[in-house]
PDB file of N, CA and C in Angstrom:
ATOM      1  N   MET A 757     -42.505-110.726 333.880  1.00 56.00           N
ATOM      2  CA  MET A 757     -41.334-111.433 333.406  1.00 56.00           C
ATOM      3  C   MET A 757     -41.346-112.895 333.822  1.00 56.00           C
ATOM      4  N   GLU A 758     -42.024-113.213 334.925  1.00 65.00           N
ATOM      5  CA  GLU A 758     -42.068-114.608 335.348  1.00 65.00           C
ATOM      6  C   GLU A 758     -42.817-115.468 334.346  1.00 65.00           C
ATOM      7  N   ILE A 759     -43.794-114.883 333.689  1.00 62.00           N
ATOM      8  CA  ILE A 759     -44.561-115.631 332.690  1.00 62.00           C
ATOM      9  C   ILE A 759     -43.651-116.077 331.550  1.00 62.00           C
ATOM     10  N   LEU A 760     -42.730-115.206 331.127  1.00 64.00           N
ATOM     11  CA  LEU A 760     -41.840-115.558 330.026  1.00 64.00           C
ATOM     12  C   LEU A 760     -40.917-116.709 330.386  1.00 64.00           C
ATOM     13  N   SER A 761     -40.606-116.877 331.653  1.00 72.00           N
ATOM     14  CA  SER A 761     -39.738-117.983 332.048  1.00 72.00           C
ATOM     15  C   SER A 761     -40.466-119.320 332.015  1.00 72.00           C
ATOM     16  N   THR A 762     -41.800-119.299 331.900  1.00 74.00           N
ATOM     17  CA  THR A 762     -42.533-120.564 331.819  1.00 74.00           C
ATOM     18  C   THR A 762     -42.474-121.168 330.426  1.00 74.00           C
ATOM     19  N   PHE A 763     -42.059-120.396 329.422  1.00 81.00           N
ATOM     20  CA  PHE A 763     -41.971-120.915 328.060  1.00 81.00           C
ATOM     21  C   PHE A 763     -40.692-121.717 327.886  1.00 81.00           C
ATOM     22  N   SER A 764     -40.826-122.925 327.390  1.00 84.00           N
ATOM     23  CA  SER A 764     -39.657-123.745 327.103  1.00 84.00           C
ATOM     24  C   SER A 764     -39.237-123.535 325.649  1.00 84.00           C
ATOM     25  N   PHE A 765     -38.148-124.159 325.272  1.00 86.00           N
ATOM     26  CA  PHE A 765     -37.674-124.049 323.895  1.00 86.00           C
ATOM     27  C   PHE A 765     -38.679-124.678 322.935  1.00 86.00           C
ATOM     28  N   LYS A 766     -39.308-125.788 323.363  1.00 89.00           N
ATOM     29  CA  LYS A 766     -40.339-126.424 322.531  1.00 89.00           C
ATOM     30  C   LYS A 766     -41.521-125.493 322.307  1.00 89.00           C
ATOM     31  N   ASP A 767     -41.890-124.735 323.342  1.00 87.00           N
ATOM     32  CA  ASP A 767     -42.993-123.786 323.195  1.00 87.00           C
ATOM     33  C   ASP A 767     -42.652-122.703 322.180  1.00 87.00           C
ATOM     34  N   LEU A 768     -41.439-122.192 322.241  1.00 88.00           N
ATOM     35  CA  LEU A 768     -41.034-121.144 321.306  1.00 88.00           C
ATOM     36  C   LEU A 768     -41.011-121.654 319.868  1.00 88.00           C
ATOM     37  N   ILE A 769     -40.595-122.909 319.680  1.00 91.00           N
ATOM     38  CA  ILE A 769     -40.639-123.502 318.344  1.00 91.00           C
ATOM     39  C   ILE A 769     -42.084-123.664 317.896  1.00 91.00           C
ATOM     40  N   ALA A 770     -42.950-124.095 318.818  1.00 90.00           N
ATOM     41  CA  ALA A 770     -44.372-124.245 318.484  1.00 90.00           C
ATOM     42  C   ALA A 770     -44.999-122.901 318.135  1.00 90.00           C
ATOM     43  N   PHE A 771     -44.544-121.818 318.747  1.00 91.00           N
ATOM     44  CA  PHE A 771     -45.057-120.489 318.410  1.00 91.00           C
ATOM     45  C   PHE A 771     -44.561-120.052 317.034  1.00 91.00           C
ATOM     46  N   ALA A 772     -43.342-120.444 316.688  1.00 93.00           N
ATOM     47  CA  ALA A 772     -42.742-119.991 315.436  1.00 93.00           C
ATOM     48  C   ALA A 772     -43.312-120.710 314.215  1.00 93.00           C
ATOM     49  N   VAL A 773     -43.725-121.962 314.373  1.00 93.00           N
ATOM     50  CA  VAL A 773     -44.203-122.738 313.222  1.00 93.00           C
ATOM     51  C   VAL A 773     -45.414-122.093 312.547  1.00 93.00           C
ATOM     52  N   PRO A 774     -46.496-121.746 313.271  1.00 92.00           N
ATOM     53  CA  PRO A 774     -47.620-121.114 312.563  1.00 92.00           C
ATOM     54  C   PRO A 774     -47.281-119.737 311.991  1.00 92.00           C
ATOM     55  N   VAL A 775     -46.378-119.023 312.646  1.00 94.00           N
ATOM     56  CA  VAL A 775     -45.976-117.707 312.131  1.00 94.00           C
ATOM     57  C   VAL A 775     -45.228-117.868 310.809  1.00 94.00           C
ATOM     58  N   ILE A 776     -44.337-118.838 310.733  1.00 94.00           N
ATOM     59  CA  ILE A 776     -43.570-119.065 309.504  1.00 94.00           C
ATOM     60  C   ILE A 776     -44.486-119.540 308.379  1.00 94.00           C
ATOM     61  N   ILE A 777     -45.383-120.477 308.686  1.00 93.00           N
ATOM     62  CA  ILE A 777     -46.309-120.976 307.660  1.00 93.00           C
ATOM     63  C   ILE A 777     -47.215-119.855 307.162  1.00 93.00           C
ATOM     64  N   THR A 778     -47.705-119.031 308.077  1.00 92.00           N
ATOM     65  CA  THR A 778     -48.552-117.905 307.675  1.00 92.00           C
ATOM     66  C   THR A 778     -47.779-116.921 306.808  1.00 92.00           C
ATOM     67  N   ALA A 779     -46.541-116.643 307.177  1.00 93.00           N
ATOM     68  CA  ALA A 779     -45.731-115.715 306.382  1.00 93.00           C
ATOM     69  C   ALA A 779     -45.495-116.259 304.976  1.00 93.00           C
ATOM     70  N   LEU A 780     -45.246-117.562 304.863  1.00 92.00           N
ATOM     71  CA  LEU A 780     -45.048-118.158 303.542  1.00 92.00           C
ATOM     72  C   LEU A 780     -46.316-118.068 302.693  1.00 92.00           C
ATOM     73  N   PHE A 781     -47.459-118.423 303.273  1.00 90.00           N
ATOM     74  CA  PHE A 781     -48.730-118.316 302.548  1.00 90.00           C
ATOM     75  C   PHE A 781     -49.007-116.873 302.150  1.00 90.00           C
ATOM     76  N   PHE A 782     -48.803-115.954 303.088  1.00 90.00           N
ATOM     77  CA  PHE A 782     -49.113-114.543 302.847  1.00 90.00           C
ATOM     78  C   PHE A 782     -48.261-113.986 301.711  1.00 90.00           C
ATOM     79  N   ASN A 783     -46.956-114.239 301.764  1.00 90.00           N
ATOM     80  CA  ASN A 783     -46.062-113.710 300.729  1.00 90.00           C
ATOM     81  C   ASN A 783     -46.339-114.331 299.369  1.00 90.00           C
ATOM     82  N   ARG A 784     -46.616-115.620 299.340  1.00 88.00           N
ATOM     83  CA  ARG A 784     -46.885-116.281 298.066  1.00 88.00           C
ATOM     84  C   ARG A 784     -48.156-115.731 297.424  1.00 88.00           C
ATOM     85  N   ARG A 785     -49.180-115.553 298.228  1.00 86.00           N
ATOM     86  CA  ARG A 785     -50.427-115.001 297.702  1.00 86.00           C
ATOM     87  C   ARG A 785     -50.268-113.544 297.287  1.00 86.00           C
ATOM     88  N   ARG A 786     -49.479-112.800 298.052  1.00 85.00           N
ATOM     89  CA  ARG A 786     -49.281-111.385 297.740  1.00 85.00           C
ATOM     90  C   ARG A 786     -48.544-111.224 296.417  1.00 85.00           C
ATOM     91  N   LYS A 787     -47.571-112.088 296.159  1.00 88.00           N
ATOM     92  CA  LYS A 787     -46.812-111.990 294.913  1.00 88.00           C
ATOM     93  C   LYS A 787     -47.633-112.441 293.707  1.00 88.00           C
ATOM     94  N   ARG A 788     -48.416-113.493 293.863  1.00 85.00           N
ATOM     95  CA  ARG A 788     -49.209-114.013 292.742  1.00 85.00           C
ATOM     96  C   ARG A 788     -50.491-113.227 292.512  1.00 85.00           C
ATOM     97  N   LYS A 789     -51.022-112.668 293.571  1.00 82.00           N
ATOM     98  CA  LYS A 789     -52.310-111.962 293.533  1.00 82.00           C
ATOM     99  C   LYS A 789     -53.423-112.855 292.989  1.00 82.00           C
ATOM    100  N   SER A 790     -53.316-114.130 293.318  1.00 79.00           N
ATOM    101  CA  SER A 790     -54.369-115.074 292.940  1.00 79.00           C
ATOM    102  C   SER A 790     -54.447-116.171 293.999  1.00 79.00           C
ATOM    103  N   ILE A 791     -55.593-116.822 294.022  1.00 76.00           N
ATOM    104  CA  ILE A 791     -55.822-117.886 294.990  1.00 76.00           C
ATOM    105  C   ILE A 791     -56.171-119.147 294.210  1.00 76.00           C
ATOM    106  N   ARG A 792     -55.415-120.207 294.449  1.00 77.00           N
ATOM    107  CA  ARG A 792     -55.681-121.463 293.749  1.00 77.00           C
ATOM    108  C   ARG A 792     -56.726-122.299 294.475  1.00 77.00           C
ATOM    109  N   VAL A 793     -56.666-122.319 295.788  1.00 79.00           N
ATOM    110  CA  VAL A 793     -57.579-123.139 296.583  1.00 79.00           C
ATOM    111  C   VAL A 793     -58.359-122.221 297.516  1.00 79.00           C
ATOM    112  N   ASN A 794     -59.661-122.413 297.567  1.00 84.00           N
ATOM    113  CA  ASN A 794     -60.503-121.621 298.456  1.00 84.00           C
ATOM    114  C   ASN A 794     -60.386-122.176 299.877  1.00 84.00           C
ATOM    115  N   CYS A 795     -59.763-121.420 300.759  1.00 85.00           N
ATOM    116  CA  CYS A 795     -59.538-121.871 302.130  1.00 85.00           C
ATOM    117  C   CYS A 795     -60.255-120.999 303.152  1.00 85.00           C
ATOM    118  N   SER A 796     -61.193-120.196 302.727  1.00 86.00           N
ATOM    119  CA  SER A 796     -61.834-119.273 303.667  1.00 86.00           C
ATOM    120  C   SER A 796     -62.569-120.020 304.774  1.00 86.00           C
ATOM    121  N   PHE A 797     -63.242-121.121 304.439  1.00 90.00           N
ATOM    122  CA  PHE A 797     -63.941-121.898 305.463  1.00 90.00           C
ATOM    123  C   PHE A 797     -62.944-122.492 306.458  1.00 90.00           C
ATOM    124  N   LEU A 798     -61.803-122.953 305.969  1.00 90.00           N
ATOM    125  CA  LEU A 798     -60.768-123.502 306.843  1.00 90.00           C
ATOM    126  C   LEU A 798     -60.275-122.452 307.828  1.00 90.00           C
ATOM    127  N   PHE A 799     -60.066-121.223 307.361  1.00 91.00           N
ATOM    128  CA  PHE A 799     -59.582-120.171 308.248  1.00 91.00           C
ATOM    129  C   PHE A 799     -60.620-119.802 309.296  1.00 91.00           C
ATOM    130  N   ILE A 800     -61.888-119.814 308.914  1.00 92.00           N
ATOM    131  CA  ILE A 800     -62.950-119.537 309.889  1.00 92.00           C
ATOM    132  C   ILE A 800     -63.002-120.641 310.937  1.00 92.00           C
ATOM    133  N   VAL A 801     -62.914-121.896 310.494  1.00 93.00           N
ATOM    134  CA  VAL A 801     -62.948-123.026 311.433  1.00 93.00           C
ATOM    135  C   VAL A 801     -61.740-122.983 312.368  1.00 93.00           C
ATOM    136  N   LEU A 802     -60.567-122.654 311.833  1.00 92.00           N
ATOM    137  CA  LEU A 802     -59.370-122.557 312.677  1.00 92.00           C
ATOM    138  C   LEU A 802     -59.506-121.467 313.731  1.00 92.00           C
ATOM    139  N   SER A 803     -60.007-120.317 313.342  1.00 94.00           N
ATOM    140  CA  SER A 803     -60.117-119.224 314.312  1.00 94.00           C
ATOM    141  C   SER A 803     -61.178-119.523 315.364  1.00 94.00           C
ATOM    142  N   VAL A 804     -62.320-120.077 314.957  1.00 94.00           N
ATOM    143  CA  VAL A 804     -63.365-120.409 315.937  1.00 94.00           C
ATOM    144  C   VAL A 804     -62.908-121.551 316.839  1.00 94.00           C
ATOM    145  N   GLY A 805     -62.284-122.564 316.264  1.00 93.00           N
ATOM    146  CA  GLY A 805     -61.784-123.679 317.073  1.00 93.00           C
ATOM    147  C   GLY A 805     -60.724-123.249 318.069  1.00 93.00           C
ATOM    148  N   SER A 806     -59.845-122.357 317.666  1.00 94.00           N
ATOM    149  CA  SER A 806     -58.812-121.859 318.577  1.00 94.00           C
ATOM    150  C   SER A 806     -59.422-121.014 319.690  1.00 94.00           C
ATOM    151  N   ALA A 807     -60.421-120.202 319.344  1.00 94.00           N
ATOM    152  CA  ALA A 807     -61.093-119.403 320.376  1.00 94.00           C
ATOM    153  C   ALA A 807     -61.798-120.308 321.378  1.00 94.00           C
ATOM    154  N   LEU A 808     -62.428-121.365 320.893  1.00 93.00           N
ATOM    155  CA  LEU A 808     -63.082-122.310 321.803  1.00 93.00           C
ATOM    156  C   LEU A 808     -62.067-123.046 322.673  1.00 93.00           C
ATOM    157  N   GLU A 809     -60.912-123.346 322.118  1.00 92.00           N
ATOM    158  CA  GLU A 809     -59.868-124.017 322.899  1.00 92.00           C
ATOM    159  C   GLU A 809     -59.343-123.095 324.005  1.00 92.00           C
ATOM    160  N   ILE A 810     -59.150-121.819 323.692  1.00 90.00           N
ATOM    161  CA  ILE A 810     -58.718-120.860 324.713  1.00 90.00           C
ATOM    162  C   ILE A 810     -59.787-120.726 325.786  1.00 90.00           C
ATOM    163  N   TRP A 811     -61.046-120.578 325.359  1.00 90.00           N
ATOM    164  CA  TRP A 811     -62.138-120.445 326.318  1.00 90.00           C
ATOM    165  C   TRP A 811     -62.243-121.690 327.189  1.00 90.00           C
ATOM    166  N   GLY A 812     -62.092-122.864 326.590  1.00 87.00           N
ATOM    167  CA  GLY A 812     -62.147-124.103 327.355  1.00 87.00           C
ATOM    168  C   GLY A 812     -61.024-124.203 328.369  1.00 87.00           C
ATOM    169  N   ASN A 813     -59.840-123.758 327.998  1.00 84.00           N
ATOM    170  CA  ASN A 813     -58.705-123.796 328.915  1.00 84.00           C
ATOM    171  C   ASN A 813     -58.933-122.860 330.095  1.00 84.00           C
ATOM    172  N   ILE A 814     -59.427-121.660 329.824  1.00 81.00           N
ATOM    173  CA  ILE A 814     -59.669-120.697 330.901  1.00 81.00           C
ATOM    174  C   ILE A 814     -60.828-121.154 331.767  1.00 81.00           C
ATOM    175  N   TYR A 815     -61.907-121.623 331.151  1.00 80.00           N
ATOM    176  CA  TYR A 815     -63.081-122.046 331.915  1.00 80.00           C
ATOM    177  C   TYR A 815     -62.766-123.243 332.797  1.00 80.00           C
ATOM    178  N   GLU A 816     -62.017-124.194 332.255  1.00 76.00           N
ATOM    179  CA  GLU A 816     -61.685-125.387 333.037  1.00 76.00           C
ATOM    180  C   GLU A 816     -60.864-125.031 334.266  1.00 76.00           C
ATOM    181  N   THR A 817     -59.937-124.112 334.109  1.00 71.00           N
ATOM    182  CA  THR A 817     -59.101-123.717 335.239  1.00 71.00           C
ATOM    183  C   THR A 817     -59.892-122.896 336.240  1.00 71.00           C
ATOM    184  N   PHE A 818     -60.811-122.081 335.755  1.00 70.00           N
ATOM    185  CA  PHE A 818     -61.545-121.178 336.627  1.00 70.00           C
ATOM    186  C   PHE A 818     -62.861-121.772 337.121  1.00 70.00           C
ATOM    187  N   SER A 819     -63.194-122.968 336.697  1.00 67.00           N
ATOM    188  CA  SER A 819     -64.492-123.551 337.023  1.00 67.00           C
ATOM    189  C   SER A 819     -64.585-123.905 338.504  1.00 67.00           C
ATOM    190  N   TYR A 820     -65.754-124.318 338.887  1.00 55.00           N
ATOM    191  CA  TYR A 820     -66.009-124.616 340.294  1.00 55.00           C
ATOM    192  C   TYR A 820     -65.168-125.773 340.790  1.00 55.00           C
ATOM    193  N   ARG A 821     -64.715-126.654 339.907  1.00 55.00           N
ATOM    194  CA  ARG A 821     -63.910-127.793 340.355  1.00 55.00           C
ATOM    195  C   ARG A 821     -62.556-127.347 340.882  1.00 55.00           C
ATOM    196  N   ASN A 822     -62.027-126.251 340.351  1.00 56.00           N
ATOM    197  CA  ASN A 822     -60.713-125.775 340.768  1.00 56.00           C
ATOM    198  C   ASN A 822     -60.793-124.492 341.583  1.00 56.00           C
ATOM    199  N   ASN A 823     -61.981-124.016 341.869  1.00 58.00           N
ATOM    200  CA  ASN A 823     -62.142-122.752 342.570  1.00 58.00           C
ATOM    201  C   ASN A 823     -61.872-122.943 344.059  1.00 58.00           C
ATOM    202  N   HIS A 824     -61.423-121.880 344.710  1.00 57.00           N
ATOM    203  CA  HIS A 824     -61.085-121.972 346.130  1.00 57.00           C
ATOM    204  C   HIS A 824     -62.320-122.164 347.003  1.00 57.00           C
ATOM    205  N   LEU A 825     -63.503-121.869 346.502  1.00 55.00           N
ATOM    206  CA  LEU A 825     -64.712-122.076 347.300  1.00 55.00           C
ATOM    207  C   LEU A 825     -64.995-123.553 347.510  1.00 55.00           C
ATOM    208  N   TYR A 826     -64.619-124.379 346.544  1.00 55.00           N
ATOM    209  CA  TYR A 826     -64.880-125.807 346.626  1.00 55.00           C
ATOM    210  C   TYR A 826     -63.638-126.608 346.965  1.00 55.00           C
ATOM    211  N   ASN A 827     -62.489-126.052 346.720  1.00 55.00           N
ATOM    212  CA  ASN A 827     -61.239-126.761 346.949  1.00 55.00           C
ATOM    213  C   ASN A 827     -60.288-125.787 347.637  1.00 55.00           C
ATOM    214  N   ASN A 828     -60.292-125.774 348.953  1.00 52.00           N
ATOM    215  CA  ASN A 828     -59.611-124.732 349.725  1.00 52.00           C
ATOM    216  C   ASN A 828     -58.096-124.731 349.581  1.00 52.00           C
ATOM    217  N   ASP A 829     -57.506-125.832 349.191  1.00 55.00           N
ATOM    218  CA  ASP A 829     -56.048-125.870 349.123  1.00 55.00           C
ATOM    219  C   ASP A 829     -55.493-125.332 347.798  1.00 55.00           C
ATOM    220  N   LYS A 830     -56.350-125.009 346.856  1.00 55.00           N
ATOM    221  CA  LYS A 830     -55.869-124.546 345.552  1.00 55.00           C
ATOM    222  C   LYS A 830     -56.647-123.307 345.136  1.00 55.00           C
ATOM    223  N   PHE A 831     -55.970-122.174 345.041  1.00 55.00           N
ATOM    224  CA  PHE A 831     -56.610-120.931 344.623  1.00 55.00           C
ATOM    225  C   PHE A 831     -56.290-120.683 343.153  1.00 55.00           C
ATOM    226  N   THR A 832     -57.284-120.316 342.392  1.00 53.00           N
ATOM    227  CA  THR A 832     -57.113-120.115 340.961  1.00 53.00           C
ATOM    228  C   THR A 832     -56.603-118.707 340.684  1.00 53.00           C
ATOM    229  N   THR A 833     -55.447-118.615 340.070  1.00 57.00           N
ATOM    230  CA  THR A 833     -54.896-117.333 339.638  1.00 57.00           C
ATOM    231  C   THR A 833     -54.530-117.448 338.170  1.00 57.00           C
ATOM    232  N   VAL A 834     -54.030-116.378 337.619  1.00 55.00           N
ATOM    233  CA  VAL A 834     -53.636-116.400 336.213  1.00 55.00           C
ATOM    234  C   VAL A 834     -52.448-117.335 335.995  1.00 55.00           C
ATOM    235  N   PHE A 835     -51.680-117.612 337.030  1.00 58.00           N
ATOM    236  CA  PHE A 835     -50.509-118.461 336.877  1.00 58.00           C
ATOM    237  C   PHE A 835     -50.868-119.935 336.815  1.00 58.00           C
ATOM    238  N   ASN A 836     -52.113-120.284 337.126  1.00 67.00           N
ATOM    239  CA  ASN A 836     -52.535-121.674 336.997  1.00 67.00           C
ATOM    240  C   ASN A 836     -52.944-122.013 335.572  1.00 67.00           C
ATOM    241  N   TYR A 837     -53.153-121.011 334.743  1.00 74.00           N
ATOM    242  CA  TYR A 837     -53.550-121.259 333.364  1.00 74.00           C
ATOM    243  C   TYR A 837     -52.379-121.816 332.568  1.00 74.00           C
ATOM    244  N   ASP A 838     -52.689-122.539 331.519  1.00 80.00           N
ATOM    245  CA  ASP A 838     -51.668-123.054 330.616  1.00 80.00           C
ATOM    246  C   ASP A 838     -51.330-121.944 329.613  1.00 80.00           C
ATOM    247  N   ILE A 839     -50.449-121.043 330.022  1.00 83.00           N
ATOM    248  CA  ILE A 839     -50.132-119.850 329.233  1.00 83.00           C
ATOM    249  C   ILE A 839     -49.568-120.201 327.851  1.00 83.00           C
ATOM    250  N   PRO A 840     -48.644-121.174 327.720  1.00 87.00           N
ATOM    251  CA  PRO A 840     -48.161-121.497 326.365  1.00 87.00           C
ATOM    252  C   PRO A 840     -49.276-121.963 325.427  1.00 87.00           C
ATOM    253  N   LYS A 841     -50.229-122.707 325.947  1.00 89.00           N
ATOM    254  CA  LYS A 841     -51.349-123.165 325.116  1.00 89.00           C
ATOM    255  C   LYS A 841     -52.216-121.985 324.681  1.00 89.00           C
ATOM    256  N   ILE A 842     -52.460-121.059 325.590  1.00 88.00           N
ATOM    257  CA  ILE A 842     -53.262-119.879 325.259  1.00 88.00           C
ATOM    258  C   ILE A 842     -52.544-119.019 324.222  1.00 88.00           C
ATOM    259  N   VAL A 843     -51.238-118.830 324.379  1.00 90.00           N
ATOM    260  CA  VAL A 843     -50.467-118.030 323.419  1.00 90.00           C
ATOM    261  C   VAL A 843     -50.444-118.712 322.051  1.00 90.00           C
ATOM    262  N   PHE A 844     -50.256-120.033 322.034  1.00 92.00           N
ATOM    263  CA  PHE A 844     -50.227-120.765 320.768  1.00 92.00           C
ATOM    264  C   PHE A 844     -51.538-120.605 320.006  1.00 92.00           C
ATOM    265  N   PHE A 845     -52.651-120.793 320.689  1.00 94.00           N
ATOM    266  CA  PHE A 845     -53.932-120.679 320.000  1.00 94.00           C
ATOM    267  C   PHE A 845     -54.263-119.227 319.651  1.00 94.00           C
ATOM    268  N   SER A 846     -53.734-118.273 320.408  1.00 94.00           N
ATOM    269  CA  SER A 846     -53.896-116.864 320.021  1.00 94.00           C
ATOM    270  C   SER A 846     -53.142-116.567 318.729  1.00 94.00           C
ATOM    271  N   ILE A 847     -51.961-117.149 318.587  1.00 95.00           N
ATOM    272  CA  ILE A 847     -51.191-116.989 317.349  1.00 95.00           C
ATOM    273  C   ILE A 847     -51.941-117.622 316.179  1.00 95.00           C
ATOM    274  N   ILE A 848     -52.546-118.787 316.413  1.00 95.00           N
ATOM    275  CA  ILE A 848     -53.329-119.444 315.362  1.00 95.00           C
ATOM    276  C   ILE A 848     -54.509-118.561 314.946  1.00 95.00           C
ATOM    277  N   ILE A 849     -55.170-117.937 315.919  1.00 96.00           N
ATOM    278  CA  ILE A 849     -56.306-117.058 315.610  1.00 96.00           C
ATOM    279  C   ILE A 849     -55.851-115.878 314.755  1.00 96.00           C
ATOM    280  N   VAL A 850     -54.775-115.227 315.160  1.00 95.00           N
ATOM    281  CA  VAL A 850     -54.279-114.064 314.412  1.00 95.00           C
ATOM    282  C   VAL A 850     -53.854-114.479 313.003  1.00 95.00           C
ATOM    283  N   ALA A 851     -53.179-115.614 312.885  1.00 95.00           N
ATOM    284  CA  ALA A 851     -52.732-116.078 311.572  1.00 95.00           C
ATOM    285  C   ALA A 851     -53.907-116.411 310.666  1.00 95.00           C
ATOM    286  N   SER A 852     -54.896-117.109 311.192  1.00 95.00           N
ATOM    287  CA  SER A 852     -56.026-117.497 310.339  1.00 95.00           C
ATOM    288  C   SER A 852     -56.882-116.296 309.951  1.00 95.00           C
ATOM    289  N   ILE A 853     -57.050-115.344 310.846  1.00 95.00           N
ATOM    290  CA  ILE A 853     -57.814-114.143 310.496  1.00 95.00           C
ATOM    291  C   ILE A 853     -57.060-113.312 309.460  1.00 95.00           C
ATOM    292  N   THR A 854     -55.739-113.233 309.585  1.00 94.00           N
ATOM    293  CA  THR A 854     -54.933-112.503 308.609  1.00 94.00           C
ATOM    294  C   THR A 854     -55.063-113.119 307.219  1.00 94.00           C
ATOM    295  N   LEU A 855     -54.944-114.444 307.142  1.00 93.00           N
ATOM    296  CA  LEU A 855     -55.060-115.104 305.843  1.00 93.00           C
ATOM    297  C   LEU A 855     -56.480-115.028 305.292  1.00 93.00           C
ATOM    298  N   PHE A 856     -57.479-115.053 306.163  1.00 94.00           N
ATOM    299  CA  PHE A 856     -58.865-114.922 305.716  1.00 94.00           C
ATOM    300  C   PHE A 856     -59.111-113.537 305.113  1.00 94.00           C
ATOM    301  N   ILE A 857     -58.636-112.504 305.795  1.00 93.00           N
ATOM    302  CA  ILE A 857     -58.812-111.139 305.283  1.00 93.00           C
ATOM    303  C   ILE A 857     -58.068-110.964 303.961  1.00 93.00           C
ATOM    304  N   GLN A 858     -56.869-111.531 303.877  1.00 92.00           N
ATOM    305  CA  GLN A 858     -56.128-111.436 302.622  1.00 92.00           C
ATOM    306  C   GLN A 858     -56.880-112.143 301.493  1.00 92.00           C
ATOM    307  N   GLU A 859     -57.447-113.313 301.786  1.00 90.00           N
ATOM    308  CA  GLU A 859     -58.188-114.042 300.756  1.00 90.00           C
ATOM    309  C   GLU A 859     -59.416-113.260 300.293  1.00 90.00           C
ATOM    310  N   VAL A 860     -60.118-112.647 301.223  1.00 90.00           N
ATOM    311  CA  VAL A 860     -61.295-111.854 300.861  1.00 90.00           C
ATOM    312  C   VAL A 860     -60.892-110.656 300.004  1.00 90.00           C
ATOM    313  N   ARG A 861     -59.807-109.990 300.366  1.00 90.00           N
ATOM    314  CA  ARG A 861     -59.360-108.829 299.585  1.00 90.00           C
ATOM    315  C   ARG A 861     -58.915-109.223 298.181  1.00 90.00           C
ATOM    316  N   ILE A 862     -58.220-110.354 298.053  1.00 88.00           N
ATOM    317  CA  ILE A 862     -57.791-110.796 296.723  1.00 88.00           C
ATOM    318  C   ILE A 862     -59.002-111.182 295.881  1.00 88.00           C
ATOM    319  N   ARG A 863     -59.960-111.851 296.484  1.00 86.00           N
ATOM    320  CA  ARG A 863     -61.169-112.243 295.736  1.00 86.00           C
ATOM    321  C   ARG A 863     -61.960-111.012 295.280  1.00 86.00           C
ATOM    322  N   LYS A 864     -61.977-109.958 296.098  1.00 86.00           N
ATOM    323  CA  LYS A 864     -62.682-108.732 295.701  1.00 86.00           C
ATOM    324  C   LYS A 864     -62.014-108.075 294.502  1.00 86.00           C
ATOM    325  N   THR A 865     -60.685-108.079 294.478  1.00 84.00           N
ATOM    326  CA  THR A 865     -59.983-107.438 293.366  1.00 84.00           C
ATOM    327  C   THR A 865     -60.105-108.251 292.081  1.00 84.00           C
ATOM    328  N   LEU A 866     -60.294-109.566 292.199  1.00 74.00           N
ATOM    329  CA  LEU A 866     -60.419-110.398 291.004  1.00 74.00           C
ATOM    330  C   LEU A 866     -61.799-110.298 290.371  1.00 74.00           C
ATOM    331  N   LEU A 867     -62.782-109.864 291.136  1.00 72.00           N
ATOM    332  CA  LEU A 867     -64.144-109.781 290.589  1.00 72.00           C
ATOM    333  C   LEU A 867     -64.359-108.576 289.767  1.00 72.00           C
TER     334      LEU A 867
END
């Protein structure tokens, strides 16, 4: 529960924006059953870029520069991570993979 108290109102709005945009894209495509613009490469780039951003955030915090072996006054725990940033990019990954799968399924039915 302490983790949830680290989220500010701005963080919650930032989490809601990609969810709302994804829902709008998903519903519009589902109703039309057609795709006007090919965005599959964009969704792949978004998911890979977000995964790299999460990995970079975790690695930077857990790296030797911040580890207790090299810096005795600071011990690395899960609470040192930028949790809102990790959650935001996780939402981006889920949204982009969802839209990518939907695009692939619609393209299969059109062929």
